[in-house]
Coordinates of C-alpha atoms and ligand atoms in Angstrom, one line a residue:
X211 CA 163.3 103.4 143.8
X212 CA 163.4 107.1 142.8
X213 CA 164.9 109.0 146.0
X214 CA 164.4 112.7 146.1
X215 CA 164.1 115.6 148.5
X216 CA 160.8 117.2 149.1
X217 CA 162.2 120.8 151.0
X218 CA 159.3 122.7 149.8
X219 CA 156.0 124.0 151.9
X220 CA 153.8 120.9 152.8
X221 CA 151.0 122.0 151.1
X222 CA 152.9 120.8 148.1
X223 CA 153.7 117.3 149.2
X224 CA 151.9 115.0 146.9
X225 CA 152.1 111.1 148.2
X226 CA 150.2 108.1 148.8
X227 CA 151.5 107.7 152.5
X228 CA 153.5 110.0 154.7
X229 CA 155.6 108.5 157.1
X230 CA 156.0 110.5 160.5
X231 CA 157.8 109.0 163.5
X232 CA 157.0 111.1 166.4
X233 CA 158.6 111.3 170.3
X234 CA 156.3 109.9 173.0
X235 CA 153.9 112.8 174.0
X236 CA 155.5 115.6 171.8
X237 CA 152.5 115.4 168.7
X238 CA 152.1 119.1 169.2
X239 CA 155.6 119.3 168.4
X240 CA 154.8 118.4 164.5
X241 CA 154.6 121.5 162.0
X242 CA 150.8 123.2 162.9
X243 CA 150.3 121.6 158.6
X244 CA 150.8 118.4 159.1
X245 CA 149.1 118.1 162.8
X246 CA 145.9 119.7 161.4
X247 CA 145.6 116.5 158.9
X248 CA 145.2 114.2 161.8
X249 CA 141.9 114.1 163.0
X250 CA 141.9 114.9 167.0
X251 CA 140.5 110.9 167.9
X252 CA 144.1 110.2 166.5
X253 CA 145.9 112.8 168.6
X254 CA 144.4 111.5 171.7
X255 CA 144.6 107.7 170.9
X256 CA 148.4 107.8 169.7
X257 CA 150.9 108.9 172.3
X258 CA 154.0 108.1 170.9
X259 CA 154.8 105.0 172.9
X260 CA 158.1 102.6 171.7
X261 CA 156.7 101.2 168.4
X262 CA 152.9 102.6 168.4
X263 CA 151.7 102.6 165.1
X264 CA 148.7 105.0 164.0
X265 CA 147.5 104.9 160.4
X266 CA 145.0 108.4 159.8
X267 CA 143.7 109.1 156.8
X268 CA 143.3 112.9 156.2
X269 CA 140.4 113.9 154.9
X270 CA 141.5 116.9 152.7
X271 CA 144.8 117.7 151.2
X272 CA 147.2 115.1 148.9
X273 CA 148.6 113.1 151.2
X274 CA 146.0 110.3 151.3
X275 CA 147.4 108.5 154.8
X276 CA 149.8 109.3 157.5
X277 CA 151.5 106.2 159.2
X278 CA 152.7 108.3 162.6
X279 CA 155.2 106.1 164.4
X280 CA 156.0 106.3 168.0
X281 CA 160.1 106.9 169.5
X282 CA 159.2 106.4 172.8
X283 CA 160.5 108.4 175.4
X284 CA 164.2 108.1 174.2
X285 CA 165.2 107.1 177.9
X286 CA 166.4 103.0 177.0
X287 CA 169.3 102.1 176.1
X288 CA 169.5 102.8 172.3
X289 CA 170.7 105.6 170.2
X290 CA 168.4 108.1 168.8
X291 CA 169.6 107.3 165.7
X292 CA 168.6 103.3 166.2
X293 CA 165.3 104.6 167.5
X294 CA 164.3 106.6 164.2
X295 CA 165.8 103.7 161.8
X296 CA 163.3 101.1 164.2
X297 CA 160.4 103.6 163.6
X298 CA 161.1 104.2 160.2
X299 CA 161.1 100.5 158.9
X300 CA 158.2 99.8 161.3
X301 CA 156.2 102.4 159.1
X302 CA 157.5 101.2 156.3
X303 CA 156.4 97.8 156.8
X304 CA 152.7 98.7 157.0
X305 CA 152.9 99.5 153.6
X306 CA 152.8 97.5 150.7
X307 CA 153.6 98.7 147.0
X308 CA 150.7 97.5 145.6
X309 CA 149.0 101.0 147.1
X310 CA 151.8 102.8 148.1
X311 CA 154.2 103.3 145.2
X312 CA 155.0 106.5 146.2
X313 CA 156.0 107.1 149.1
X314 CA 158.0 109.7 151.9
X315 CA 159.0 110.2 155.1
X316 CA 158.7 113.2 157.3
X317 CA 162.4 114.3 158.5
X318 CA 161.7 117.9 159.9
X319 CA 164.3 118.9 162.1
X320 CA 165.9 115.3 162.0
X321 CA 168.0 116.7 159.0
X322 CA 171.8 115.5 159.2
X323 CA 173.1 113.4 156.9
X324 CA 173.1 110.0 158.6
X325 CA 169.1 110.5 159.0
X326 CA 168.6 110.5 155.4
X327 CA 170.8 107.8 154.8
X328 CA 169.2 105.8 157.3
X329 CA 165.5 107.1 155.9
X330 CA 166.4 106.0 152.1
X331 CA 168.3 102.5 154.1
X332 CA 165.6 101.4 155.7
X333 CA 162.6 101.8 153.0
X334 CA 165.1 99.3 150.7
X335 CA 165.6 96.9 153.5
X336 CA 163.1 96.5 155.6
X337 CA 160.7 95.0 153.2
X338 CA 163.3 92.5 152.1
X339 CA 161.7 89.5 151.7
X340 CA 164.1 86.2 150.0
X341 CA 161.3 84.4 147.3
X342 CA 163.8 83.4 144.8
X343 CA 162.5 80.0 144.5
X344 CA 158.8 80.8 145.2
X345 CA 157.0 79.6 142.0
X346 CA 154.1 82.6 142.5
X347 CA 156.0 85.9 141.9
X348 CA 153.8 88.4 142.2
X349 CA 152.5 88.2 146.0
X350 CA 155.0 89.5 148.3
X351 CA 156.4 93.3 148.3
X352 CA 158.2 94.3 146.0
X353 CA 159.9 97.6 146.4
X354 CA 158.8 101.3 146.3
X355 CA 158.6 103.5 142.9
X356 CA 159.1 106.9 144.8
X357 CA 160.2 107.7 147.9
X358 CA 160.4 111.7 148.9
X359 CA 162.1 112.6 152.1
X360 CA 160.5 115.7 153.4
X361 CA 162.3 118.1 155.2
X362 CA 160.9 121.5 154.3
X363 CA 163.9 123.7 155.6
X364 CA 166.7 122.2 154.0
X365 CA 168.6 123.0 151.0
X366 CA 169.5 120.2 148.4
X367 CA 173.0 120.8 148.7
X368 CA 176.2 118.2 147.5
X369 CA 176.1 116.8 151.1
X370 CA 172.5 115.5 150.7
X371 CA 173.1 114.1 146.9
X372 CA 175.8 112.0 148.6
X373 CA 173.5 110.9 151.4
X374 CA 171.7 109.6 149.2
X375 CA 173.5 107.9 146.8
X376 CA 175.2 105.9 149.8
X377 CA 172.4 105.0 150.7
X378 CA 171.5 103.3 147.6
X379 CA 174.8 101.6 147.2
X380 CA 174.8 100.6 151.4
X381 CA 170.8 99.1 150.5
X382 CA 171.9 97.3 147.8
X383 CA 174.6 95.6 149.7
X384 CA 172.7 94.5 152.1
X385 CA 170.2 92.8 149.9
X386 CA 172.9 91.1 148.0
X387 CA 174.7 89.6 151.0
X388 CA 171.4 88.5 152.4
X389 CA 170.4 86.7 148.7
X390 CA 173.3 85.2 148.7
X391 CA 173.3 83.7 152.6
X392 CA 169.7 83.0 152.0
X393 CA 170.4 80.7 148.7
X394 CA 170.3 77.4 149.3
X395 CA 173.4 75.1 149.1
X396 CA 172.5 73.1 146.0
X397 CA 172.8 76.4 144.4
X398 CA 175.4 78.6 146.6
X399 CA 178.5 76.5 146.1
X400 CA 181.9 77.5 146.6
X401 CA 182.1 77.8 142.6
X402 CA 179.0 79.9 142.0
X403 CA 180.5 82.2 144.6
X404 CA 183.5 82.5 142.6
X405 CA 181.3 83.4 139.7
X406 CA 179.0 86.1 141.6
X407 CA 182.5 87.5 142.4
X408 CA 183.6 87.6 138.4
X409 CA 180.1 89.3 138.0
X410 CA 180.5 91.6 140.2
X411 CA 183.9 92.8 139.3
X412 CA 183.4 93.0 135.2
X413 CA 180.7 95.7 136.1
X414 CA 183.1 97.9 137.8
X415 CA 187.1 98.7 136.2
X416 CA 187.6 99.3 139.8
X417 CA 187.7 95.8 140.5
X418 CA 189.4 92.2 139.9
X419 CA 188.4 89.3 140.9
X420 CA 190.6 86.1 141.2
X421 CA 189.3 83.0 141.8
X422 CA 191.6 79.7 142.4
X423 CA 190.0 76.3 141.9
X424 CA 191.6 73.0 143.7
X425 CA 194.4 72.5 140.7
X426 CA 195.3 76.0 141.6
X427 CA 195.1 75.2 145.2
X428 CA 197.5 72.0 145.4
X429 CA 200.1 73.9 143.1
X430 CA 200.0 76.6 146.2
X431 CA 199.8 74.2 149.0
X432 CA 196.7 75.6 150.6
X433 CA 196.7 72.5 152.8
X434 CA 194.2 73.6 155.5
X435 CA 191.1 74.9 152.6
X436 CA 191.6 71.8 150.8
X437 CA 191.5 69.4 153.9
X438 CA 188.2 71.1 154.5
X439 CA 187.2 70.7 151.1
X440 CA 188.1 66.9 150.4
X441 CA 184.8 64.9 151.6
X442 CA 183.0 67.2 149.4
X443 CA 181.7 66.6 145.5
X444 CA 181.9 70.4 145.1
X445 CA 185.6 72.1 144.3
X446 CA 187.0 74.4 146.8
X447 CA 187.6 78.2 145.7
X448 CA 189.8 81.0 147.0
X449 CA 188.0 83.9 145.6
X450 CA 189.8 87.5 146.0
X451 CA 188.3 90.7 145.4
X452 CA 189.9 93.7 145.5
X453 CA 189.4 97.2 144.7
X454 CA 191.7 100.0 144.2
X455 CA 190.6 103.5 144.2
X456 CA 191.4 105.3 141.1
X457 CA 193.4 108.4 142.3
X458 CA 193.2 111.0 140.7
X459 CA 196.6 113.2 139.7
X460 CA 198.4 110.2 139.7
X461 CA 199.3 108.0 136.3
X462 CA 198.6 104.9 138.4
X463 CA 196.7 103.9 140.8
X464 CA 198.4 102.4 143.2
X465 CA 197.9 102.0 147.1
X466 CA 201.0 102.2 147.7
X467 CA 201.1 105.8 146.5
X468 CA 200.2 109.1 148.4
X469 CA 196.9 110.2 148.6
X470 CA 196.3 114.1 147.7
X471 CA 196.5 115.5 150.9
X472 CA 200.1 113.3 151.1
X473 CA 199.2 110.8 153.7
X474 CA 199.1 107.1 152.4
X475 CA 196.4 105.9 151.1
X476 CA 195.6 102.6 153.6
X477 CA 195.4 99.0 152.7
X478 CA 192.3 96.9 154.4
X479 CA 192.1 93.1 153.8
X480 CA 188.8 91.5 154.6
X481 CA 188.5 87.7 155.3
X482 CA 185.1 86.0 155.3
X483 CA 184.7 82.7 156.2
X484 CA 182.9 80.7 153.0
X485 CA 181.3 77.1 153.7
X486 CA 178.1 76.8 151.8
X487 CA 177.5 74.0 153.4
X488 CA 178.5 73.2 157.4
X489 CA 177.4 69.7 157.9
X490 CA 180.2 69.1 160.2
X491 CA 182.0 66.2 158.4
X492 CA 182.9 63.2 160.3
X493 CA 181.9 65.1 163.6
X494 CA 178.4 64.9 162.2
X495 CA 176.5 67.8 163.4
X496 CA 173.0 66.5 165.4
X497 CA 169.8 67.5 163.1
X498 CA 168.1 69.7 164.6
X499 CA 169.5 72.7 163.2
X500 CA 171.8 71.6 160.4
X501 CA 169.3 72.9 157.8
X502 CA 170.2 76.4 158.3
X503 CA 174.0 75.2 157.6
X504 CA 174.0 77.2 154.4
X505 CA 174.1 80.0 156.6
X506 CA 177.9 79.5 157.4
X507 CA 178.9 81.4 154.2
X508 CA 177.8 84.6 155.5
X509 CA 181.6 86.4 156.7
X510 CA 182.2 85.5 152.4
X511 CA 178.8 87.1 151.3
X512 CA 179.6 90.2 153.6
X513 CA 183.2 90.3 152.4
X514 CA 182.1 90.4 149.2
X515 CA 179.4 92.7 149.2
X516 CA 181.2 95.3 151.5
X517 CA 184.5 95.4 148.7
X518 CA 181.8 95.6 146.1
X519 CA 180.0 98.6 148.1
X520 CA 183.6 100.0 148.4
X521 CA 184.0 100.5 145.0
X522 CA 180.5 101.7 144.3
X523 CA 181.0 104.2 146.7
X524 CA 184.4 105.3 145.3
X525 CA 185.8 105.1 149.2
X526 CA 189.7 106.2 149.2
X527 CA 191.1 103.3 150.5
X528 CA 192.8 100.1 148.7
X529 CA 190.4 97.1 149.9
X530 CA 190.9 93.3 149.1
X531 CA 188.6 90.5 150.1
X532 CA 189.8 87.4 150.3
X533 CA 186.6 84.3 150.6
X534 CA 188.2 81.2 152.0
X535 CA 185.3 78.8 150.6
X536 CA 184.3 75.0 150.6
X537 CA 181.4 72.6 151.5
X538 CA 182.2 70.9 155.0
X539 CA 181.1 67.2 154.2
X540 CA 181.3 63.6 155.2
X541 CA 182.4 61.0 153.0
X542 CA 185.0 58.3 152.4
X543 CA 187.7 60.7 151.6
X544 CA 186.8 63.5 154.3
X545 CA 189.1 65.1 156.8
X546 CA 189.1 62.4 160.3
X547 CA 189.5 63.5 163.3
X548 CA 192.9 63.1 164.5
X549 CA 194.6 63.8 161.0
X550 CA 197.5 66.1 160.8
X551 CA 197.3 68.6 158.4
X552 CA 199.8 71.5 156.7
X553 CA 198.4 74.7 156.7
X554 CA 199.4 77.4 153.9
X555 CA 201.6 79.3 156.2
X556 CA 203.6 75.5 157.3
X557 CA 202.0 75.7 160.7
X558 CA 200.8 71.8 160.7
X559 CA 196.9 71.7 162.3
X560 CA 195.9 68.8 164.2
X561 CA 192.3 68.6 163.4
X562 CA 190.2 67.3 166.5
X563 CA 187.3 68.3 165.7
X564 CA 186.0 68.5 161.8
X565 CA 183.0 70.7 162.6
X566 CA 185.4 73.5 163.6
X567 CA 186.2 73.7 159.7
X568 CA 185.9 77.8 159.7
X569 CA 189.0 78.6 161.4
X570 CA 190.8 75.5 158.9
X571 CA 189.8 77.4 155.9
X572 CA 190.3 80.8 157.8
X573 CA 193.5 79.9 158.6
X574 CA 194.4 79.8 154.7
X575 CA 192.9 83.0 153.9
X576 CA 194.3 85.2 156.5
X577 CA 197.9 83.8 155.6
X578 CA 196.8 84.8 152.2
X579 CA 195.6 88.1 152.4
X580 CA 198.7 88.8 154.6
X581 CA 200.8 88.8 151.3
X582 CA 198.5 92.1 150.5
X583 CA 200.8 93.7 153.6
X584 CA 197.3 95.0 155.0
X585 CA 197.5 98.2 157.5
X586 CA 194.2 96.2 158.7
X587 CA 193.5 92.5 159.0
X588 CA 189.8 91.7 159.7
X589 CA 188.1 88.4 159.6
X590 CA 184.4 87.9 159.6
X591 CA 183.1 84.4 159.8
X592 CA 179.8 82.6 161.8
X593 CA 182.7 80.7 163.5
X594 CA 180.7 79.3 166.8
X595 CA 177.9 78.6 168.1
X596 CA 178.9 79.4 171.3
X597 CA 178.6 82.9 170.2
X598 CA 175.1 82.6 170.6
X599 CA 174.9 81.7 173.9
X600 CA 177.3 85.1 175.0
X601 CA 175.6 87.5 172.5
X602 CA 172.4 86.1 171.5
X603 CA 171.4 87.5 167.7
X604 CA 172.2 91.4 169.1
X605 CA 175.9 91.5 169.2
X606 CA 178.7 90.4 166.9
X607 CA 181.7 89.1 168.9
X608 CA 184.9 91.0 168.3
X609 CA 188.8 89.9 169.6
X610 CA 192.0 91.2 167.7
X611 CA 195.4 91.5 168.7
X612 CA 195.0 95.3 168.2
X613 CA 193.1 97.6 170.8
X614 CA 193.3 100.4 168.6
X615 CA 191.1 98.5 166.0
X616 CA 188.9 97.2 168.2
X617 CA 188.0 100.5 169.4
X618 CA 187.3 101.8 166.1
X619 CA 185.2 98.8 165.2
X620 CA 183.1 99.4 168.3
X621 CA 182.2 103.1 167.2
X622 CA 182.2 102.0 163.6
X623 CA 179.1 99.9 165.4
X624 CA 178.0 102.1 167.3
X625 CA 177.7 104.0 164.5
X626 CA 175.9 102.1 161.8
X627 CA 173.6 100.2 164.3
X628 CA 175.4 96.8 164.1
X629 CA 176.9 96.4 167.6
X630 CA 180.1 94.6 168.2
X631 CA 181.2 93.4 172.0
X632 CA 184.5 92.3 172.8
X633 CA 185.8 89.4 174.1
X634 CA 189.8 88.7 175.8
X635 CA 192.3 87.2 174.1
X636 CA 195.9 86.7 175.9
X637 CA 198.0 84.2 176.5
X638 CA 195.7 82.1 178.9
X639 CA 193.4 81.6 176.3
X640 CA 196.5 81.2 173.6
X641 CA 197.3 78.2 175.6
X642 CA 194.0 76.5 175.2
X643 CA 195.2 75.4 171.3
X644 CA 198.7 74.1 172.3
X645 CA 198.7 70.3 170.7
X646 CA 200.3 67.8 172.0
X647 CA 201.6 66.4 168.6
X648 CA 201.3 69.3 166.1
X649 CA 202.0 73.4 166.0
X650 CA 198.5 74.1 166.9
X651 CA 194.8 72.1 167.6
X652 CA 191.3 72.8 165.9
X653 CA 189.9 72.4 169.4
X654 CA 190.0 73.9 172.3
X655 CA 190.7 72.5 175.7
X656 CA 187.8 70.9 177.6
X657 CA 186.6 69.4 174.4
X658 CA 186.2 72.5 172.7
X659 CA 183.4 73.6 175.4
X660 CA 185.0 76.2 177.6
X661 CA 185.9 79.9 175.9
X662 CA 184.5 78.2 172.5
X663 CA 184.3 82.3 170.9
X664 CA 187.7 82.9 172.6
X665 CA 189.4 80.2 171.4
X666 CA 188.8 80.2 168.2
X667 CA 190.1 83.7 168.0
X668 CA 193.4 82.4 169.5
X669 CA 193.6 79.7 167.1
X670 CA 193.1 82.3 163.9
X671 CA 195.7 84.6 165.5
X672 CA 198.3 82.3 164.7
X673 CA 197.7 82.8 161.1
X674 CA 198.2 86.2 161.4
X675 CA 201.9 87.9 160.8
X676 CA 203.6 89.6 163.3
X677 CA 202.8 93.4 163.5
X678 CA 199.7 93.4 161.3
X679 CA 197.0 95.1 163.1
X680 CA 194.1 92.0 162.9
X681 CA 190.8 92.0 164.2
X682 CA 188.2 88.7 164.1
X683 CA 184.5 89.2 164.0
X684 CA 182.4 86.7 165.1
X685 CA 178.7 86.6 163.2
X686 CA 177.5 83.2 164.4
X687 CA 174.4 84.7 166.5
X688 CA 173.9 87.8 164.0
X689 CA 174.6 86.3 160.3
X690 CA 171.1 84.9 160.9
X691 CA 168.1 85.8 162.3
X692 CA 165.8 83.3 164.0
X693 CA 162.7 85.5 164.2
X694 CA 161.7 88.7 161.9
X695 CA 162.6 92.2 163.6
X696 CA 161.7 96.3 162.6
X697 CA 164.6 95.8 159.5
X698 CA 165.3 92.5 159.3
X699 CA 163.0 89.4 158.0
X700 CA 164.1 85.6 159.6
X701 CA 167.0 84.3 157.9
X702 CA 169.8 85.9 156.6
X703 CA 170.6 89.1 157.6
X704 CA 173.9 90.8 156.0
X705 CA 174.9 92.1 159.7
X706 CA 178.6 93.0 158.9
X707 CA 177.8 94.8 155.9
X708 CA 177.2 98.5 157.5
X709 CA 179.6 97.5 160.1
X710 CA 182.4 97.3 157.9
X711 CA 181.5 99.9 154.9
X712 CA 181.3 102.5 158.0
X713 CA 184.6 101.5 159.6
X714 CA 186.0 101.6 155.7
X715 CA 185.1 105.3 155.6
X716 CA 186.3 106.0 158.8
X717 CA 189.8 104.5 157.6
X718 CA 189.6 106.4 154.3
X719 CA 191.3 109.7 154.2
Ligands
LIG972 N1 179.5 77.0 161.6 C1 179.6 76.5 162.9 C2 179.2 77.6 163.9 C3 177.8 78.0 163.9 C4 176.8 77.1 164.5 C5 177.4 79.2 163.5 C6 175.5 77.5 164.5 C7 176.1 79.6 163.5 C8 175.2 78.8 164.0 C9 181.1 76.1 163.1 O1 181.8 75.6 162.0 C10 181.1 75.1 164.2 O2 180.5 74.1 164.0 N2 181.7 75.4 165.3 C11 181.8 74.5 166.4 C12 183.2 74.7 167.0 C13 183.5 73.6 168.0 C14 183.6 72.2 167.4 C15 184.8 74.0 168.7 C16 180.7 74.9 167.4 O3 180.5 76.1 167.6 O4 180.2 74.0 168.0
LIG973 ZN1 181.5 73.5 161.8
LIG974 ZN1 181.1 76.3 160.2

């Protein structure tokens, strides 16, 4: 899709659909030129309500339709900015390619950088649709040729070029993580993440990508991953990705070096949890919703399209994902309840439940990316279901032993439109994964039931060194999507993605 700015007169705006999202009852607000192209039936009919839609076709001039979109009265709860992005991929979404190629979006006044980011966003995402294995190709949208935002007083300065361009590299990061969380598990195995990993770091220097295989593994004594792992035909993998900016007026790059204004540049580890397949091993999870069990690689997908979108974006800031990633199966040689296991870090694990595998293979990875000495520990994993219950599909669960970083995860959420909540963690909670037998249980007290969100945070923490700021994310309501929305189809949804790409630039200096 060809993004430009259209900040000439109207008159000159030459496009197959105009897209105009409009405040309830302010449609004599719009520029005298572009209200004169809806007929006055439309004026009267469309009010601007939440969500209204109004196609008009204007009878003279060259934009052949105008899809006017309504704000509502701004008075709920969400931000202006969710508001427009809503709108925007609701208009969006009553077009098809086929006959709208080109297409733009009326800004007007709405003209800050974040509004065109969110404009250019939102026409890449919201028609996302996952038909990789549909055997028809052509039905089904397929992306715009053109899109022009229009905002006929601004100047096409370096701020908007950049606006754009993130917004391109934010899209497409979004679109890979949800490929990859919507590809089935015969084909999304812990191996072929490692190799979407090597792809994606021989197209950028920025970038290497390691990935360990189970030989690799054992040599290391990354007990907890490969307990996960053994029921499973498919290898375990612990894929790393990191990127470190090149800076410039240095001979090396290194993260450990100043930045040019002399402050440090920072260090951010990213931890995603990466089971292609959660069938909950011996603890057998019921059917009814073990189909969408592929799902439970989405913290990996995220982590690895957000390091990805780092370097693409040429962020200041040393980044390096770590995917902890197995299949969670059943079989004569799977993990039992009861069995003692030694994690990476020598905390022993007694596993009492096998369907609460993330934080197993979690546990590995945080102790790994810990030898990175991070400034900032984050994990992001669909670690319960219980999630669901407190947040529904709307809010990502956040706990951390850091306030600081919770705080600046919230606004990085606030931010980019993907909301995080937090949840307690102290030593009440802490106690809730004291074993009788080993250093720590899978399985919180109460059969797991009680705090199931909370407690799986307290179990991860231990993992975590001393003194390293660490935050966990919880994506088990918001990795997927039960039911299509305004900028999001059912199924996988890359939530984490803007979430953590804003909070990287926020960290960047
Ligand atoms: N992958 C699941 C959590 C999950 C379930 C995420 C449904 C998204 C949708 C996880 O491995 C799991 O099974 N967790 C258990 C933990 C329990 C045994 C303590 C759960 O939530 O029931
Ligand atoms: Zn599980
Ligand atoms: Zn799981």
């Amino acid at each position: 899709m060809k993004v430009q700015l259209h900040n000439k007169s109207l008159d000159t705006l030459v496009t197959q659909a105009l897209i105009v999202t409009v405040p309830e009852g302010k449609d004599e607000a719009l520029p005298k030129k572009l209200g004169d192209l809806i007929p006055k039936a439309a004026h009267q009919s469309f009010t601007g309500q939440l969500d209204q839609v109004l196609t008009v076709f204007p009878a003279v001039g060259s934009i052949d339709r105008i899809v006017l979109v309504g704000l509502g009265d701004g008075k709920g709860s969400r931000s202006g900015a969710e508001l427009f992005r809503r709108a925007v991929a609701l208009g969006i979404k009553q077009l098809t390619a086929k006959d709208s190629a080109d297409i733009a979006i009326y800004l007007g006044g709405l003209f800050e950088p974040t509004y065109l980011t969110d404009a250019v966003l939102m026409a890449l995402i919201a028609p996302y649709q996952y038909r990789a294995h549909r055997s028809k190709k052509e039905d089904g949208p397929s992306g715009f040729a053109r899109l022009a935002l229009v905002a006929p007083e601004a100047a096409d300065s370096r701020v908007v070029r950049r606006a754009l361009r993130e917004a391109t590299i934010i899209g497409a990061a979004i679109i890979h993580a949800r490929n990859l969380i919507n590809t089935p598990s015969n084909f999304m195995t812990p191996s072929q993440l490692g190799t979407v990993a090597t792809q994606v770091a021989e197209e950028d220097p920025a970038l290497v990508a390691t990935v360990w295989g189970e030989a690799e593994l054992r040599k290391r004594q990354f007990g907890a991953l490969l307990a996960v792992s053994q029921g499973s035909q498919e290898e375990a993998q612990l894929i790393t990705l990191e990127y470190r900016p090149k800076v410039k007026s240095q001979k090396s790059a290194s993260a450990r070096q100043p930045s040019r204004d002399g402050s440090k540049i920072k260090t951010v580890a990213l931890v995603g949890k990466g089971i292609t397949f959660d069938s909950g091993g011996v603890n057998l999870k019921p059917s009814a919703h073990i189909g969408d069990m592929h799902l439970d690689m989405a913290g990996g997908a995220v982590v690895l399209a957000t390091v990805a979108a780092a370097a693409a974006l040429k962020l200041p800031i040393h980044v390096v994902g770590v995917i902890a990633a197995s299949e969670n199966m059943p079989s004569g040689s799977a993990l039992k309840p009861g069995d003692v296991i030694t994690s990476h870090s020598g905390l022993t694990i007694d596993v009492q439940d096998t369907d609460a595998e993330g934080r197993l293979v979690l546990a590995d990875g945080l102790d790994h990316a810990a030898i990175f000495k991070p400034d900032y520990l984050i994990d992001i994993a669909t670690l319960t279901g219980a999630v669901i219950v407190t947040l529904g599909e709307d809010r990502t669960a956040v706990l951390g032993n850091n306030q600081a970083l919770i705080d600046r995860l919230t606004a990085a959420g606030e931010a980019s439109g993907e909301l995080v909540w937090p949840l307690p963690l102290d030593d009440d909670y802490r106690a809730y994964v004291k074993s009788d037998i080993a250093d720590v249980t899978n399985l919180g007290k109460g059969k797991g039931r009680p705090a199931a969100t909370i407690v799986g945070g307290a179990f991860l923490e231990k993992f975590v060194p001393k003194g390293i700021p660490w935050a966990h994310l919880d994506i088990g309501g918001t990795a997927m999507r039960s039911e299509p929305g305004p900028y999001w189809p059912k199924g996988g949804s890359g939530t984490g993605v803007r979430l953590l790409i804003e909070l990287l630039k926020r960290l960047s200096v």
